[in-house]
């Protein structure tokens, strides 16, 4: 789904992407054909029209999910210019913070760790939300392969089906320091922020809700340092700051879709420059269309249901499921 495309097409694409959430699939398909609701959405700023944000805001204010589309329709069309749903849409953003993606990111960290003799990483996450993905060494990973399960780590379990020659580590690479950058950081100790994170999880995804709650407990024990700022202006300074604690890995997942075309190009050039200068490594996990320079380096097309391309230092190494359920490593 591209957030800058035609609004009805966005909702049609989301209906396909959310096939494992019957509620969201039905709702989004219905929105795409509903002229009145599309007009209501069209009165919002472009980045505030996106399905994840709108549907979460409606649910936060009482629309039952699972539930009928009519309830969503009535809530949106009955929400005035100062209505609570609109106010939440305008004040919040999609900050899913899916910790399950760590099961697909850690093999990339391991690949880089082998180049540095296992030195602890200084992690810097771009658009970190509440920073829940900054604790890779405090999770347990169950990578399910054709040769059996590979289980490493200590903490809440994250499971992932793996195909291809993934460099699954025997030990999770250690972390020396963790930092995050976000326009609007969320606070793991704030009941309002936690409620928003829970609402962003799709209705039928009880396993993801359980993972989120476990990840919040991990983060509350040692709250992350997430600073407010723009990724295009603040990243070089934060990379320099992070280097004092060890080799720097800049990571991001499901972030770049929120930038327009010019910003995507600028970000790609910025991080490639930092990598070329030896300032950091770069682990990206994004939908194929947003960083085409990485996607173009993939050795084979994505298998079915693998929505993201995983990149290391600007080259594709794997295809991943958007919520971390599967990983297909490229030869």
XYZ file of C-alpha atoms in Angstrom:
331
model
C 0.000 0.000 0.000
C 1.385 3.404 -0.993
C 0.129 6.226 1.213
C 0.495 8.744 -1.602
C -1.760 6.961 -4.117
C -5.459 7.449 -4.867
C -7.478 7.165 -1.637
C -9.824 4.407 -2.817
C -6.844 2.459 -4.144
C -5.132 2.782 -0.749
C -8.102 1.123 0.943
C -8.355 -1.581 -1.720
C -4.649 -2.335 -1.249
C -5.027 -2.392 2.526
C -7.931 -4.834 2.210
C -5.508 -7.188 0.438
C -2.620 -6.517 2.850
C -4.873 -7.118 5.872
C -6.234 -10.429 4.587
C -5.353 -12.072 7.924
C -7.647 -9.584 9.695
C -11.142 -10.336 8.345
C -12.566 -7.233 10.036
C -10.084 -4.832 8.471
C -10.256 -6.573 5.096
C -14.042 -6.163 4.960
C -14.022 -2.620 6.329
C -11.318 -1.384 3.963
C -12.903 -2.953 0.895
C -16.203 -1.295 1.842
C -14.581 2.115 2.382
C -13.027 1.924 -1.094
C -16.520 1.778 -2.627
C -18.245 4.251 -0.274
C -18.276 7.739 -1.804
C -19.517 9.447 1.371
C -16.829 7.944 3.599
C -14.146 8.658 0.997
C -15.285 12.292 0.950
C -15.043 12.418 4.766
C -11.547 10.962 4.615
C -10.625 13.384 1.833
C -11.175 16.296 4.212
C -8.186 15.085 6.262
C -4.533 15.894 5.453
C -3.147 13.244 3.040
C -1.004 11.359 5.576
C -3.935 11.262 8.006
C -6.197 9.406 5.548
C -4.352 6.077 5.865
C -6.340 2.978 6.866
C -4.264 1.900 9.882
C -4.624 5.312 11.508
C -8.301 5.870 10.715
C -9.436 2.404 11.750
C -7.443 2.520 14.989
C -8.883 5.933 15.897
C -12.409 4.689 15.299
C -11.770 1.623 17.469
C -10.252 3.776 20.223
C -13.573 5.628 20.397
C -15.782 2.588 20.667
C -16.332 1.109 17.212
C -16.481 -2.649 17.899
C -13.961 -4.855 16.107
C -14.772 -7.481 15.075
C -17.991 -5.779 14.133
C -20.086 -4.618 11.170
C -18.923 -2.016 8.666
C -22.092 -0.011 9.374
C -20.784 0.861 12.854
C -17.538 2.214 11.402
C -19.432 4.152 8.725
C -21.806 5.714 11.264
C -18.929 6.683 13.557
C -16.983 8.436 10.799
C -19.894 10.216 9.132
C -21.333 11.208 12.516
C -18.036 12.684 13.698
C -18.127 16.460 13.290
C -15.307 18.874 12.560
C -14.396 18.790 16.272
C -15.351 15.165 16.802
C -13.254 12.771 18.904
C -12.345 10.404 16.055
C -11.090 13.238 13.878
C -9.196 14.740 16.825
C -7.415 11.441 17.458
C -6.553 11.046 13.772
C -5.069 14.541 13.691
C -3.128 14.194 16.950
C -1.866 10.622 16.553
C 0.075 8.690 13.911
C 0.578 5.067 12.972
C 3.278 3.873 15.395
C 2.689 0.146 15.452
C 6.075 -0.793 16.965
C 5.730 -4.469 15.996
C 8.329 -6.262 18.120
C 7.779 -9.475 16.136
C 9.899 -7.975 13.362
C 12.969 -8.515 15.520
C 12.839 -12.182 14.527
C 13.637 -11.083 10.974
C 16.078 -8.310 11.934
C 18.344 -10.289 14.288
C 19.831 -12.465 11.492
C 20.851 -9.226 9.768
C 22.470 -8.042 13.007
C 24.283 -11.380 13.216
C 25.566 -10.996 9.669
C 27.076 -7.647 10.614
C 28.347 -8.888 13.984
C 30.500 -11.453 12.192
C 32.338 -8.567 10.534
C 33.106 -6.906 13.876
C 34.204 -9.887 15.951
C 31.023 -9.833 18.012
C 31.540 -6.333 19.456
C 28.407 -4.997 21.189
C 26.285 -2.798 18.953
C 25.188 0.757 19.500
C 21.642 0.570 18.106
C 19.904 3.613 16.669
C 16.340 3.139 15.457
C 14.854 5.670 13.055
C 11.193 6.434 13.856
C 11.342 4.227 16.935
C 7.831 4.878 18.304
C 8.159 3.608 21.914
C 11.505 1.939 21.190
C 10.297 -1.634 21.691
C 12.531 -2.985 18.906
C 15.651 -1.670 20.637
C 15.891 -4.747 22.893
C 16.857 -7.609 20.536
C 19.032 -9.340 23.128
C 16.163 -9.476 25.645
C 13.924 -11.750 23.567
C 13.884 -15.466 22.793
C 13.801 -16.387 19.100
C 12.270 -19.553 17.738
C 13.260 -19.798 14.084
C 11.348 -22.666 12.519
C 13.347 -24.154 9.641
C 13.071 -27.215 7.438
C 15.711 -28.861 9.635
C 13.925 -28.138 12.908
C 13.618 -25.225 15.319
C 16.543 -22.980 16.215
C 15.958 -21.387 19.626
C 18.230 -18.736 21.147
C 17.963 -15.891 23.634
C 16.243 -15.206 26.935
C 12.954 -13.374 27.327
C 9.553 -13.317 25.628
C 9.437 -15.682 22.656
C 9.203 -14.478 19.051
C 8.549 -17.198 16.462
C 9.324 -16.980 12.756
C 9.185 -19.463 9.873
C 12.500 -19.359 7.974
C 13.430 -20.486 4.472
C 16.688 -20.004 2.623
C 20.271 -19.873 3.991
C 19.623 -17.396 6.817
C 22.618 -16.737 9.141
C 20.718 -17.735 12.272
C 23.009 -16.955 15.221
C 23.757 -19.257 18.141
C 23.757 -16.197 20.376
C 21.942 -12.898 19.972
C 24.486 -10.130 19.281
C 24.954 -7.990 22.424
C 23.848 -4.356 22.633
C 26.013 -1.704 24.263
C 23.587 1.199 23.919
C 20.175 1.868 22.428
C 18.773 5.110 21.046
C 15.712 6.067 19.047
C 14.529 8.975 16.934
C 10.882 9.853 16.306
C 8.854 12.960 15.507
C 6.554 12.043 18.396
C 8.126 9.464 20.744
C 5.731 7.305 22.740
C 6.275 6.705 26.453
C 6.168 3.092 27.659
C 5.039 4.347 31.082
C 2.098 6.405 29.719
C -1.323 4.674 29.900
C -2.574 6.771 26.959
C 0.396 5.879 24.759
C 0.144 2.202 25.689
C -3.591 2.204 24.917
C -2.836 3.655 21.493
C -0.180 1.015 20.797
C -2.641 -1.737 21.730
C -5.365 -0.243 19.541
C -3.010 -0.227 16.554
C -2.816 -4.036 16.706
C -5.339 -5.494 14.253
C -8.532 -6.879 15.829
C -7.994 -10.636 15.444
C -4.260 -10.596 16.215
C -4.256 -11.781 19.816
C -0.723 -13.170 19.475
C 0.597 -9.751 18.475
C -1.214 -8.118 21.408
C 0.438 -10.592 23.774
C 3.863 -9.884 22.227
C 3.273 -6.148 22.582
C 2.421 -6.444 26.275
C 5.490 -8.593 26.939
C 7.694 -6.127 25.040
C 6.281 -3.236 27.064
C 7.267 -5.014 30.273
C 10.825 -5.413 28.954
C 11.027 -1.729 28.014
C 9.512 -0.446 31.273
C 12.287 -2.146 33.223
C 14.841 -0.031 31.343
C 13.070 2.736 29.386
C 14.693 3.554 26.045
C 16.235 6.882 25.131
C 14.064 8.084 22.237
C 14.497 11.711 21.204
C 12.109 13.888 19.227
C 13.353 14.932 15.821
C 13.225 14.583 12.049
C 15.155 11.710 10.497
C 16.454 13.824 7.604
C 18.043 16.441 9.852
C 18.890 14.697 13.134
C 20.270 11.347 11.982
C 23.922 12.362 11.330
C 24.228 13.965 14.776
C 22.750 10.942 16.514
C 25.000 8.547 14.576
C 28.021 10.522 15.758
C 26.717 10.450 19.332
C 26.002 6.705 19.190
C 29.499 5.912 17.915
C 30.895 6.676 21.369
C 29.284 3.429 22.594
C 30.396 1.037 19.853
C 29.833 0.181 16.173
C 26.575 1.836 15.111
C 23.668 0.060 13.437
C 20.933 2.323 12.085
C 17.705 0.351 11.750
C 14.184 1.064 10.618
C 11.111 -0.975 9.742
C 7.879 0.121 8.018
C 8.941 3.764 8.167
C 9.901 5.090 4.749
C 6.405 4.662 3.278
C 5.429 7.753 5.284
C 7.911 9.926 3.335
C 7.115 11.421 -0.045
C 9.203 10.537 -3.097
C 11.721 13.359 -2.662
C 12.192 12.573 1.040
C 12.717 8.873 0.259
C 15.491 9.707 -2.187
C 17.068 12.119 0.299
C 16.986 9.526 3.080
C 18.487 6.836 0.847
C 21.325 9.158 -0.142
C 21.874 10.306 3.455
C 22.234 6.815 4.928
C 24.285 5.488 2.015
C 26.656 8.378 2.612
C 26.959 7.524 6.300
C 27.658 3.871 5.443
C 30.228 4.849 2.787
C 31.994 7.045 5.350
C 32.186 4.149 7.807
C 29.976 5.976 10.317
C 27.419 3.172 10.656
C 25.841 0.052 9.268
C 22.283 0.105 7.944
C 19.512 -2.462 8.446
C 16.288 -1.600 6.624
C 12.991 -3.495 6.507
C 10.546 -1.776 4.190
C 7.916 -2.423 1.541
C 9.470 -2.971 -1.897
C 8.396 0.291 -3.513
C 9.769 2.801 -1.024
C 13.514 2.141 -1.354
C 13.784 0.883 -4.949
C 17.589 0.974 -4.905
C 17.550 -1.810 -2.293
C 14.712 -3.792 -3.840
C 16.476 -3.791 -7.215
C 19.392 -5.709 -5.675
C 17.195 -8.663 -4.627
C 18.320 -11.868 -6.317
C 14.765 -13.232 -6.645
C 11.187 -11.942 -6.306
C 9.311 -12.060 -3.032
C 7.456 -15.253 -2.121
C 3.746 -14.910 -1.374
C 2.877 -13.008 1.825
C 6.376 -11.509 2.162
C 5.559 -7.806 2.149
C 8.947 -6.288 3.042
C 12.481 -6.403 1.701
C 15.246 -6.646 4.308
C 18.393 -4.724 3.434
C 21.881 -4.636 4.935
C 24.048 -1.625 4.045
C 21.822 -0.861 1.081
C 21.577 -4.342 -0.465
C 18.677 -6.787 -0.235
C 19.369 -9.924 1.809
C 15.883 -11.305 2.472
C 12.135 -10.995 2.069
C 10.103 -10.714 5.272
C 6.507 -10.760 6.456
C 5.344 -7.341 7.609
C 4.742 -8.515 11.179
C 7.802 -10.768 11.397
C 5.993 -14.071 10.899
C 8.247 -15.313 8.079
C 11.744 -14.764 6.710
C 13.034 -15.886 3.299
C 16.789 -15.368 3.071
C 18.266 -14.830 -0.369
C 21.118 -16.976 -1.633
